[in-house]
mmCIF file of C-alpha atoms in Angstrom:
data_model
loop_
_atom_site.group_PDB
_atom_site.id
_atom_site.type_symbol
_atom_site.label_atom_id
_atom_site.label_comp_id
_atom_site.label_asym_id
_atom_site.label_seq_id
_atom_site.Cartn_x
_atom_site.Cartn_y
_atom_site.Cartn_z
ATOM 1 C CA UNK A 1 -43.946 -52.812 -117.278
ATOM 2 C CA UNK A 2 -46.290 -50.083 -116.292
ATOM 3 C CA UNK A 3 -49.872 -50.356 -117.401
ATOM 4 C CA UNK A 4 -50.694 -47.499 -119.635
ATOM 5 C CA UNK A 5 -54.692 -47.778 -119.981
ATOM 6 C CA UNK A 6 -56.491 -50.292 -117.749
ATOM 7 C CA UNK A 7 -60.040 -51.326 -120.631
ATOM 8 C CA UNK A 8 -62.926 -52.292 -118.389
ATOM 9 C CA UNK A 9 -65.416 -54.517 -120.276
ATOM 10 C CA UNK A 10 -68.770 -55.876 -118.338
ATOM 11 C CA UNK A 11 -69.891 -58.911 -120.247
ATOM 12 C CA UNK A 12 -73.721 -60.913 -119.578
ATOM 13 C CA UNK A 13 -74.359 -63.328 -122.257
ATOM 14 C CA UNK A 14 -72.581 -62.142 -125.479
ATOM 15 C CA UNK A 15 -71.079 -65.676 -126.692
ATOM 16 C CA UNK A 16 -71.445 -64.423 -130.123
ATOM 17 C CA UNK A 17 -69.530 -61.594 -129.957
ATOM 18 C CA UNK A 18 -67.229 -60.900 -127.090
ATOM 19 C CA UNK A 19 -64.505 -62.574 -128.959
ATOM 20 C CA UNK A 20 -64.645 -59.915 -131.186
ATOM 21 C CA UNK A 21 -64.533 -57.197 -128.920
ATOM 22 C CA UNK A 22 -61.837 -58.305 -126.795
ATOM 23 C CA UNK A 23 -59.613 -59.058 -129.795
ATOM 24 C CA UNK A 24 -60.044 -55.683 -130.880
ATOM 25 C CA UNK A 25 -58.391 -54.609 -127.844
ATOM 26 C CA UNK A 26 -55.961 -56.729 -127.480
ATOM 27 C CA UNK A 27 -54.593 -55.726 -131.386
ATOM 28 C CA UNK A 28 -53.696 -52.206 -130.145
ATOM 29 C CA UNK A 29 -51.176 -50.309 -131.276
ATOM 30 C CA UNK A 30 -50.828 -49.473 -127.300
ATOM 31 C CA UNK A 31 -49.726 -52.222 -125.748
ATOM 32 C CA UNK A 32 -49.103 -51.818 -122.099
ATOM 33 C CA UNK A 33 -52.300 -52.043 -121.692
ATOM 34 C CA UNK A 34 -54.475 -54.557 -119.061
ATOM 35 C CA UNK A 35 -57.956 -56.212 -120.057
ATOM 36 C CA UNK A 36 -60.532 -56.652 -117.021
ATOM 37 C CA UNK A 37 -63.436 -58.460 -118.197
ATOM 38 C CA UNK A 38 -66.198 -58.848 -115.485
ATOM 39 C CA UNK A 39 -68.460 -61.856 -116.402
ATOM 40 C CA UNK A 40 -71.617 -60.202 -115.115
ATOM 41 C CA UNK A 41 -73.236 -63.991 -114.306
ATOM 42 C CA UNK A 42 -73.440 -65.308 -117.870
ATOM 43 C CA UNK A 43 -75.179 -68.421 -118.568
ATOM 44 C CA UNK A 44 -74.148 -69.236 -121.792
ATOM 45 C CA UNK A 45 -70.627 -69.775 -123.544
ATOM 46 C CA UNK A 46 -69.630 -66.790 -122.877
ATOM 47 C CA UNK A 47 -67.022 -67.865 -120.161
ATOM 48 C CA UNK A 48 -65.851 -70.656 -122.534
ATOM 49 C CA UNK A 49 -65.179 -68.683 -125.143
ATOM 50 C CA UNK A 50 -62.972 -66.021 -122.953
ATOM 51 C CA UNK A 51 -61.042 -69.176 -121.635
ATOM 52 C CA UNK A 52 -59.904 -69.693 -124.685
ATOM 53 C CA UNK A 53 -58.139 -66.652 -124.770
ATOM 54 C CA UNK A 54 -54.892 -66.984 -124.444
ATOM 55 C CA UNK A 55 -53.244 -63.301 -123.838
ATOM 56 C CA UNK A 56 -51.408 -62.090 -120.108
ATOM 57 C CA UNK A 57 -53.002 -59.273 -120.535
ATOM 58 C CA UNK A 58 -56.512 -60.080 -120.168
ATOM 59 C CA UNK A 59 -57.658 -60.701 -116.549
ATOM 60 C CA UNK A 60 -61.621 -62.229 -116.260
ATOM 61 C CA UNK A 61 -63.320 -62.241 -113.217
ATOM 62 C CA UNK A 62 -66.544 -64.032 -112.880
ATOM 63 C CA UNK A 63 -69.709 -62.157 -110.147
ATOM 64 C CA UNK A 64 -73.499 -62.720 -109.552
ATOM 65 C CA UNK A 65 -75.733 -60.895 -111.833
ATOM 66 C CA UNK A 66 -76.060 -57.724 -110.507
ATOM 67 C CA UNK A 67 -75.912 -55.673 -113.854
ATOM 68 C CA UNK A 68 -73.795 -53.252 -116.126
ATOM 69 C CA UNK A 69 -72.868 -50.457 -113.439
ATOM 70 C CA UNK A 70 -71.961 -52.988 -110.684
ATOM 71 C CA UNK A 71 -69.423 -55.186 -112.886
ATOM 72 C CA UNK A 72 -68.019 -51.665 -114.248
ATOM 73 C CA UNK A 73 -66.974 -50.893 -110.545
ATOM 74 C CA UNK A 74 -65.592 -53.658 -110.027
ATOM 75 C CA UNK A 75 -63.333 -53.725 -112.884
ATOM 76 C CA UNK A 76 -62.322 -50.163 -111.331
ATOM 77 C CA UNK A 77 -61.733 -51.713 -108.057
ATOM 78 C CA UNK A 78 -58.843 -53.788 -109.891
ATOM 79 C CA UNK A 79 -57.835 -51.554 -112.430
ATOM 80 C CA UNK A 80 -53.995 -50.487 -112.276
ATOM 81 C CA UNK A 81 -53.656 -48.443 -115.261
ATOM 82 C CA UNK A 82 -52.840 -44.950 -115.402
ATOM 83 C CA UNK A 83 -56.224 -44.275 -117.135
ATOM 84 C CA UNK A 84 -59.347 -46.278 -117.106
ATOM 85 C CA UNK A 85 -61.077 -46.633 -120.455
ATOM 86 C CA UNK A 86 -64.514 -48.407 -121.150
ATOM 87 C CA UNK A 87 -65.581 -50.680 -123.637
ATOM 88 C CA UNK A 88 -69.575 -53.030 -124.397
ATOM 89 C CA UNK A 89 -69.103 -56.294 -124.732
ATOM 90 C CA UNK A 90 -70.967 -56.176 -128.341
ATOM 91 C CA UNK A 91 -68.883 -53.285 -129.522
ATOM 92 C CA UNK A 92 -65.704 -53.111 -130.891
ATOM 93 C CA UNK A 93 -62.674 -50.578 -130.885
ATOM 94 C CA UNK A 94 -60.305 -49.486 -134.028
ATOM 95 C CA UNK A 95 -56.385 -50.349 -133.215
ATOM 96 C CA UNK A 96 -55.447 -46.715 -133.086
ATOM 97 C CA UNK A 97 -57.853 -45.608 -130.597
ATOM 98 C CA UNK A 98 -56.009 -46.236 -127.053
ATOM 99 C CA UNK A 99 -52.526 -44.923 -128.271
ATOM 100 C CA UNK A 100 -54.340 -41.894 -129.920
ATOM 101 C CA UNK A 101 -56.427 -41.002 -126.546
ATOM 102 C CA UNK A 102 -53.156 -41.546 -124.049
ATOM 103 C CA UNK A 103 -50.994 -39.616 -126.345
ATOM 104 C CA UNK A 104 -52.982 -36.764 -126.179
ATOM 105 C CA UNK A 105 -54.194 -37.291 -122.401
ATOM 106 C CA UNK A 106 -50.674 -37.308 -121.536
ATOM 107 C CA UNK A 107 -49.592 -34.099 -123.855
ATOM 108 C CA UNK A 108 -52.762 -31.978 -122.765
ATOM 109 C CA UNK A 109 -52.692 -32.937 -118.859
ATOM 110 C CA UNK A 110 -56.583 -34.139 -119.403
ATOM 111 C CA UNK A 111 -58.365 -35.426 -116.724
ATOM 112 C CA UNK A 112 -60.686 -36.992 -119.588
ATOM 113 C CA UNK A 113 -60.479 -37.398 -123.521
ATOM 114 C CA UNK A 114 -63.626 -38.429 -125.684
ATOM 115 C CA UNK A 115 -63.719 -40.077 -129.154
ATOM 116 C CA UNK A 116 -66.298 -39.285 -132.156
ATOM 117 C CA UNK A 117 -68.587 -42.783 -131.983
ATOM 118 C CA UNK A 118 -69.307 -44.679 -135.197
ATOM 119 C CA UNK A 119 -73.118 -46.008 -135.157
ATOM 120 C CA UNK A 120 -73.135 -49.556 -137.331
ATOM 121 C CA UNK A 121 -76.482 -50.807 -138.633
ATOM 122 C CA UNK A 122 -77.410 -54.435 -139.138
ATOM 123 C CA UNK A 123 -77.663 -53.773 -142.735
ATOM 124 C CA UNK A 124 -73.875 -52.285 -142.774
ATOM 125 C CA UNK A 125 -74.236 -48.989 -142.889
ATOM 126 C CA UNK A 126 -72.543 -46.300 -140.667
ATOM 127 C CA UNK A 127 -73.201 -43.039 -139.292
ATOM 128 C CA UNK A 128 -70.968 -40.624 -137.181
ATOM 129 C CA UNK A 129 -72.664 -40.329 -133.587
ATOM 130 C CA UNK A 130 -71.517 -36.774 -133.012
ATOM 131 C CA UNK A 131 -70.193 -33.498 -134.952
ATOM 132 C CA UNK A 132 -66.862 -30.924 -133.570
ATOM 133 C CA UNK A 133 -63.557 -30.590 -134.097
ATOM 134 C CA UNK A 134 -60.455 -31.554 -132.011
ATOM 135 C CA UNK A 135 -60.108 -29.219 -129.398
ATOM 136 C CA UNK A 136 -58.772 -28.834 -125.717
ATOM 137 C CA UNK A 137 -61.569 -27.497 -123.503
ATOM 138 C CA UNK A 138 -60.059 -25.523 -119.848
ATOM 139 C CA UNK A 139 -63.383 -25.809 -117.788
ATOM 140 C CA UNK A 140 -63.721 -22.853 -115.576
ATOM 141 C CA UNK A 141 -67.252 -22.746 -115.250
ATOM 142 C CA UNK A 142 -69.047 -25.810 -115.186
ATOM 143 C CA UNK A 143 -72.319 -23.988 -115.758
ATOM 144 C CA UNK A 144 -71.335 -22.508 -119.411
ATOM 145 C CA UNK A 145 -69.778 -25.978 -119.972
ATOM 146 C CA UNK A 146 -72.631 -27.655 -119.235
ATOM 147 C CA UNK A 147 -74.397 -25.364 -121.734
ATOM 148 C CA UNK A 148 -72.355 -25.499 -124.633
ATOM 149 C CA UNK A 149 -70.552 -28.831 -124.555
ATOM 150 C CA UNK A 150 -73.132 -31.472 -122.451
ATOM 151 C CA UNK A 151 -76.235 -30.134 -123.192
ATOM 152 C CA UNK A 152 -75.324 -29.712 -127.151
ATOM 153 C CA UNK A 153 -74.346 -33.403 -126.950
ATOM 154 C CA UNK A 154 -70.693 -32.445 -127.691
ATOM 155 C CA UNK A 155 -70.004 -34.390 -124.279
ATOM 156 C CA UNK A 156 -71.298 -37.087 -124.769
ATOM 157 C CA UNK A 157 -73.421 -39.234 -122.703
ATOM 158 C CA UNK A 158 -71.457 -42.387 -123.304
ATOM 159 C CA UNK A 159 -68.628 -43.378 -121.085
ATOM 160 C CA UNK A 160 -67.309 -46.257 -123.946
ATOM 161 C CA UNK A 161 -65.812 -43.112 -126.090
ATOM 162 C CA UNK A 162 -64.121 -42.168 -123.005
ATOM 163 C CA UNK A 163 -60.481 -42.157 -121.394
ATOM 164 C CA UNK A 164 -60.408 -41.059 -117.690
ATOM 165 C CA UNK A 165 -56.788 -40.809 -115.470
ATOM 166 C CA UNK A 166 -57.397 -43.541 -112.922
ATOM 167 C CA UNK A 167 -56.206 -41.572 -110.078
ATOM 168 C CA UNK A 168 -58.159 -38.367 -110.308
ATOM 169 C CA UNK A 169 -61.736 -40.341 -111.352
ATOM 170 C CA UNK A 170 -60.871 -42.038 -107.761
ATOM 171 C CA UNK A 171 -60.481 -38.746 -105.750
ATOM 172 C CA UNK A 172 -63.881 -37.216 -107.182
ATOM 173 C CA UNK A 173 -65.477 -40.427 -105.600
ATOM 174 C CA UNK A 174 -67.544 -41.197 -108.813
ATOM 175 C CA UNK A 175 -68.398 -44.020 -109.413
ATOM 176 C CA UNK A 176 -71.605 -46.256 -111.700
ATOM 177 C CA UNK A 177 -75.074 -46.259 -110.136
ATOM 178 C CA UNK A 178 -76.656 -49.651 -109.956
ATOM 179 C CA UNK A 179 -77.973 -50.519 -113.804
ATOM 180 C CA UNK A 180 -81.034 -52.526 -112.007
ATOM 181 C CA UNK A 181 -82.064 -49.160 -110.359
ATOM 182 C CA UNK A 182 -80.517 -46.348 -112.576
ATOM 183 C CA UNK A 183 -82.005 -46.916 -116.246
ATOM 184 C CA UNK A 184 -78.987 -44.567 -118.113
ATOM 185 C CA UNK A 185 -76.079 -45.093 -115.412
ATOM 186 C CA UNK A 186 -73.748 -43.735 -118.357
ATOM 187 C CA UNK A 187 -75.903 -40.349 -118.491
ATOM 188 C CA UNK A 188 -75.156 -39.765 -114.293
ATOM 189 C CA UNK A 189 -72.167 -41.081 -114.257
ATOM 190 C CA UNK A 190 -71.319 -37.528 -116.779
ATOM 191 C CA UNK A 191 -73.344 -35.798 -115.196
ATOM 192 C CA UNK A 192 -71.640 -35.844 -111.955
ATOM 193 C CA UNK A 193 -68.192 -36.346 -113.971
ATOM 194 C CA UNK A 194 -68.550 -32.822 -114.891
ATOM 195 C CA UNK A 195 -68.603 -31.459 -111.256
ATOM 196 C CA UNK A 196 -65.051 -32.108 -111.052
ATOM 197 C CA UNK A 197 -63.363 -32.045 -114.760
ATOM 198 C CA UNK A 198 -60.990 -29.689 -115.212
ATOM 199 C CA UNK A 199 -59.133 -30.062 -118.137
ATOM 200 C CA UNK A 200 -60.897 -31.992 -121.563
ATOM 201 C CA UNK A 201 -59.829 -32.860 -124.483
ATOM 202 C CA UNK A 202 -61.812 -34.138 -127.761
ATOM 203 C CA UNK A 203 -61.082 -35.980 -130.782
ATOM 204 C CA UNK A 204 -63.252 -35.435 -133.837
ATOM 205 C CA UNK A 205 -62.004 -39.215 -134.848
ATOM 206 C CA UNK A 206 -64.679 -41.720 -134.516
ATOM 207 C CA UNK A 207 -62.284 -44.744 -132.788
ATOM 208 C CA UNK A 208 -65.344 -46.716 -130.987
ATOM 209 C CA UNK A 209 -67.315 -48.760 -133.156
ATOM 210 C CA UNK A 210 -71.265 -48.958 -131.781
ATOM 211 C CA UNK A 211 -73.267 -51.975 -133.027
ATOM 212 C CA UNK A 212 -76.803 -50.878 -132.997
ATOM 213 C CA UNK A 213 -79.424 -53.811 -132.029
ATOM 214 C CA UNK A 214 -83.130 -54.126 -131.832
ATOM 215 C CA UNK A 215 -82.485 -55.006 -128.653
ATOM 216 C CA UNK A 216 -79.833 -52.573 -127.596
ATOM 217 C CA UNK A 217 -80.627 -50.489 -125.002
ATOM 218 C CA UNK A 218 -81.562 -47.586 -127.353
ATOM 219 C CA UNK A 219 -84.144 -49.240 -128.241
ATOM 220 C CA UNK A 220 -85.760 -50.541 -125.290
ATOM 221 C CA UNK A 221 -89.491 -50.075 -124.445
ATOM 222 C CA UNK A 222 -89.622 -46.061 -125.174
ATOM 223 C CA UNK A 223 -92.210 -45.503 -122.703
ATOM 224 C CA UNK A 224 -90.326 -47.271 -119.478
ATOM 225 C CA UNK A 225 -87.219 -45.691 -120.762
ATOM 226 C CA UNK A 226 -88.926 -41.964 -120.597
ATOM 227 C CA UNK A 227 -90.213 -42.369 -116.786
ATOM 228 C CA UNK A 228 -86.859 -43.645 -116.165
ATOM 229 C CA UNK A 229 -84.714 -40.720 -117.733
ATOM 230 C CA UNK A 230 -87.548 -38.289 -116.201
ATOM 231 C CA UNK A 231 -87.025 -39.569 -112.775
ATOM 232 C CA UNK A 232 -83.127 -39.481 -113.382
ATOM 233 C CA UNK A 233 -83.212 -36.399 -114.166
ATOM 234 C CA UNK A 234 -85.695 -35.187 -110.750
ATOM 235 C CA UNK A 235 -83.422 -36.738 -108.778
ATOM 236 C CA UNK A 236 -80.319 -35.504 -109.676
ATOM 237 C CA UNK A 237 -81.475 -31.845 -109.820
ATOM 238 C CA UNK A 238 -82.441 -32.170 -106.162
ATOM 239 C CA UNK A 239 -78.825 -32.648 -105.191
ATOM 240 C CA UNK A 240 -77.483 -30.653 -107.602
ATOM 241 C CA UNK A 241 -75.953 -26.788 -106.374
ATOM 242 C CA UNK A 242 -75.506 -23.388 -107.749
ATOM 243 C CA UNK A 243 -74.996 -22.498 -111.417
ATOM 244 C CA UNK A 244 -74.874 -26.637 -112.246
ATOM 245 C CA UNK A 245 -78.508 -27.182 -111.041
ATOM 246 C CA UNK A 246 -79.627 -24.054 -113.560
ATOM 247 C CA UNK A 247 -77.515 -25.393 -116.555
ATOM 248 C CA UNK A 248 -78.775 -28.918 -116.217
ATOM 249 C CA UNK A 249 -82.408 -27.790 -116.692
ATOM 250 C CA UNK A 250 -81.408 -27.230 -120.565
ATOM 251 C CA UNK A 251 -79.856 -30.503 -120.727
ATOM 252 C CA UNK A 252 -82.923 -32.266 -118.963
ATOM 253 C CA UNK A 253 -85.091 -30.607 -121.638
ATOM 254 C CA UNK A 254 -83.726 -31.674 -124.308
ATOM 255 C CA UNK A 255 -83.282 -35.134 -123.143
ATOM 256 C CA UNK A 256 -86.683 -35.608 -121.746
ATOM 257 C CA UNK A 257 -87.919 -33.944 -125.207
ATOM 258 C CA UNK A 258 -85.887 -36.450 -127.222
ATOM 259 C CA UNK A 259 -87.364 -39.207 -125.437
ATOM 260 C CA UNK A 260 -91.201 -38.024 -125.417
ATOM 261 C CA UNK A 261 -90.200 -37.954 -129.179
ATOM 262 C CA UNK A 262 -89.368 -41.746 -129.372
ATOM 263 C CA UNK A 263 -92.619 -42.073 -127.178
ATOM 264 C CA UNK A 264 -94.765 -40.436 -130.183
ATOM 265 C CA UNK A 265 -95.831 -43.207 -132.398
ATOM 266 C CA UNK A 266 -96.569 -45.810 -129.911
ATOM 267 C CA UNK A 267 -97.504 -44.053 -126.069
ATOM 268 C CA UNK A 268 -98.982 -41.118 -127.277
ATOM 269 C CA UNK A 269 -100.703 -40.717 -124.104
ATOM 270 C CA UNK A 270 -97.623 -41.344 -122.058
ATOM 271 C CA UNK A 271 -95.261 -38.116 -124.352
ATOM 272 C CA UNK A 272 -98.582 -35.755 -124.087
ATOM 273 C CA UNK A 273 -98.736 -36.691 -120.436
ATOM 274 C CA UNK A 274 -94.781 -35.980 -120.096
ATOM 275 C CA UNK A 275 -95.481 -32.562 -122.554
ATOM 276 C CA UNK A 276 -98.282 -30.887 -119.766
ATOM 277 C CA UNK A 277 -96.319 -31.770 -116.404
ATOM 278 C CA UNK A 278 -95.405 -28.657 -115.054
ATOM 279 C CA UNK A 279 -91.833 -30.096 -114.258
ATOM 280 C CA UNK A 280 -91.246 -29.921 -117.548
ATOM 281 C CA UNK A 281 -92.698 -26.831 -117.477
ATOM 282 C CA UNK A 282 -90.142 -25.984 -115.198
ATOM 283 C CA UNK A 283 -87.571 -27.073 -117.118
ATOM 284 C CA UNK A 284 -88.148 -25.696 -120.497
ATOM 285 C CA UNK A 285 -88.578 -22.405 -118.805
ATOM 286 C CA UNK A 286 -85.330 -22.330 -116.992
ATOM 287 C CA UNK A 287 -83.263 -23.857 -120.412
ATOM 288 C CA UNK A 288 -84.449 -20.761 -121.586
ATOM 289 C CA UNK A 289 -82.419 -18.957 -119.086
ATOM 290 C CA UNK A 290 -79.424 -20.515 -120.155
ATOM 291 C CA UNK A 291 -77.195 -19.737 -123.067
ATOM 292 C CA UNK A 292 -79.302 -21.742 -125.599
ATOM 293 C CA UNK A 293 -78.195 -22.032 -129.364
ATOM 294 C CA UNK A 294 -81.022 -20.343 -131.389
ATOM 295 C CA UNK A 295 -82.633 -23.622 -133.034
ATOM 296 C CA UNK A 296 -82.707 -25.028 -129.509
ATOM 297 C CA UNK A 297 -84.546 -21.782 -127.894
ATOM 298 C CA UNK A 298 -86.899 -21.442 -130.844
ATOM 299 C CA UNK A 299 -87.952 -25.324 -130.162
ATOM 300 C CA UNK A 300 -88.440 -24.921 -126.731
ATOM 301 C CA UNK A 301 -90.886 -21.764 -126.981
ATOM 302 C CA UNK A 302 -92.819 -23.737 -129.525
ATOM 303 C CA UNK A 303 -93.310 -26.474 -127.168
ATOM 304 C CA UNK A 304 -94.525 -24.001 -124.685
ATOM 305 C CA UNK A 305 -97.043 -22.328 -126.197
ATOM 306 C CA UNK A 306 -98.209 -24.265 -129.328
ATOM 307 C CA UNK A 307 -101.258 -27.398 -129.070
ATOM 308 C CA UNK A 308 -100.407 -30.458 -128.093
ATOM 309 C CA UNK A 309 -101.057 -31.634 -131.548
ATOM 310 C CA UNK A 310 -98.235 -29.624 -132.985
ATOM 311 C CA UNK A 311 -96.125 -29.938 -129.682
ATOM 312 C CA UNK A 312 -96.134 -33.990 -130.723
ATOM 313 C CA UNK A 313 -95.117 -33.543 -134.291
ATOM 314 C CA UNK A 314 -92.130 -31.316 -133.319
ATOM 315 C CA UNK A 315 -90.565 -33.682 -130.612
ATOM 316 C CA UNK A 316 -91.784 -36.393 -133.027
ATOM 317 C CA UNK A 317 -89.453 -34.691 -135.751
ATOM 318 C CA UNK A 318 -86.683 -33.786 -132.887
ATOM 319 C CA UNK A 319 -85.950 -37.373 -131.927
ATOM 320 C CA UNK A 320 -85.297 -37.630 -136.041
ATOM 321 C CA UNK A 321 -82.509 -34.864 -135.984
#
């Protein structure tokens, strides 16, 4: 039988719940389907509990700790499906959501097709992750996609809401940049995604279920996790070309704003430090050479040319959108 969607899932130490997750895949409605789980050097049950699995389907394969980027690749490495899909360990997926994504990556000819995202809360209640309507997007310039799809969040930065035809994501070459050394490997894995995407497709449906967690990593130190999207962001605009380099500059802002926001309450110092740089500078000036929607290119003159002290209540009030 050929192997419609090969699911990659990278598991380190999540005992409690990868049971859960994996039985969520293996109930869907699509069932020519193949399970690579990549034990990412657990050192609790976690192994023990995937033993006990008892489904063909599901292939583990134990590595060294060498983090979430790493293990992804090499569940691509043995993937066989005609499209790769990604899920976290400590997530789960609805039983619709493969069979919905192939059908209509198969009936649009997309190279990818994204998902709505369901945010859970520990106290059980649920929010929709992102707002459009189904639609098949024909990318001729990457530039104005960049500007109203990525940088609008319509694209998501996610790869888990993702389904991506196996052989064309192995032409471009792209693959997951070491987690240890890339803080938001999802983010740059998009970002240079989009240099070769040709044909899109979303679903307004939210079909991944996202567990949010203290320790998630959302909601890791907010300070580390600025410097790390800030340098992510430098380095990838250095290699970047043409009319991609300019559009990223309005994703980078609001990004790097969103963070410094997060940053507000407890590194104060650290966001007004980020706020003065004249990279970002840089960047806020060339967003507003893009094709910005209005709220967005009112927010960013304001953070040009108002005081710090009202620069830090509107990124403050930004990261609360």
């Amino acid at each position: 039988m050929d192997i419609a969607v090969s699911v990659i899932v990278p598991v380190f130490n999540r005992e409690n719940c990868i049971e859960q997750c994996i039985s969520s895949i293996t109930n869907q409605t699509l069932k020519n389907i193949e399970i690579i789980v990549i034990d990412d050097g657990s050192n609790d049950n976690t192994l023990k509990v995937l033993e006990k699995i008892k489904d063909e389907r599901v292939i583990v394969k134990s590595q060294r700790n060498m983090g979430q980027g790493i293990a992804r690749n090499s569940g691509l490495e043995m993937a066989r499906g005609e499209y790769v899909a990604f899920v976290d360990s400590d997530d789960t997926i609805e039983a619709d959501m493969l069979k919905k994504m192939y059908i209509k990556a198969k009936s649009e000819n997309a190279d990818m097709v994204q998902c709505n995202i369901r945010d859970i809360y520990p106290d059980g209640s649920e929010k929709l992750q992102l707002s459009y309507s189904d639609m098949a997007v024909n990318i001729k310039d990457r530039g104005k996609y960049m500007d109203k799809y990525f940088s609008t969040c319509t694209h998501s930065f996610e790869v888990c809401n993702k389904m991506i035809n196996l052989d064309f994501l192995r032409q471009t070459g792209v693959v997951f940049h070491d987690t240890k050394k890339c803080f938001s490997e999802d983010l740059l894995f998009n970002l240079e995604l989009i240099n070769h995407l040709k044909m899109v497709y979303f679903i307004s449906k939210p079909y991944y279920n996202y567990y949010q967690h203290e320790n998630s990593h959302l909601h890791s130190n907010s300070a580390v996790r600025l410097a790390a999207i800030f340098d992510l962001f430098m380095e990838y605009i250095i290699k970047a070309e043409g009319d991609v380099r300019s559009s990223v500059l309005y994703t980078a802002s609001m990004v790097i704003l969103y963070n410094i926001g997060l940053c507000v309450d407890d590194h104060v110092d650290t966001a007004s430090h980020v706020l003065k740089s004249g990279i970002m500078k840089k960047y806020i000036k060339g967003a507003l050479k893009r094709k910005c929607k209005l709220r967005h290119r009112i927010f960013l003159i304001c953070i040009l040319v108002m005081p710090m002290k009202v620069k830090l209540r509107l990124v403050e009030e930004y990261s609360r959108w």
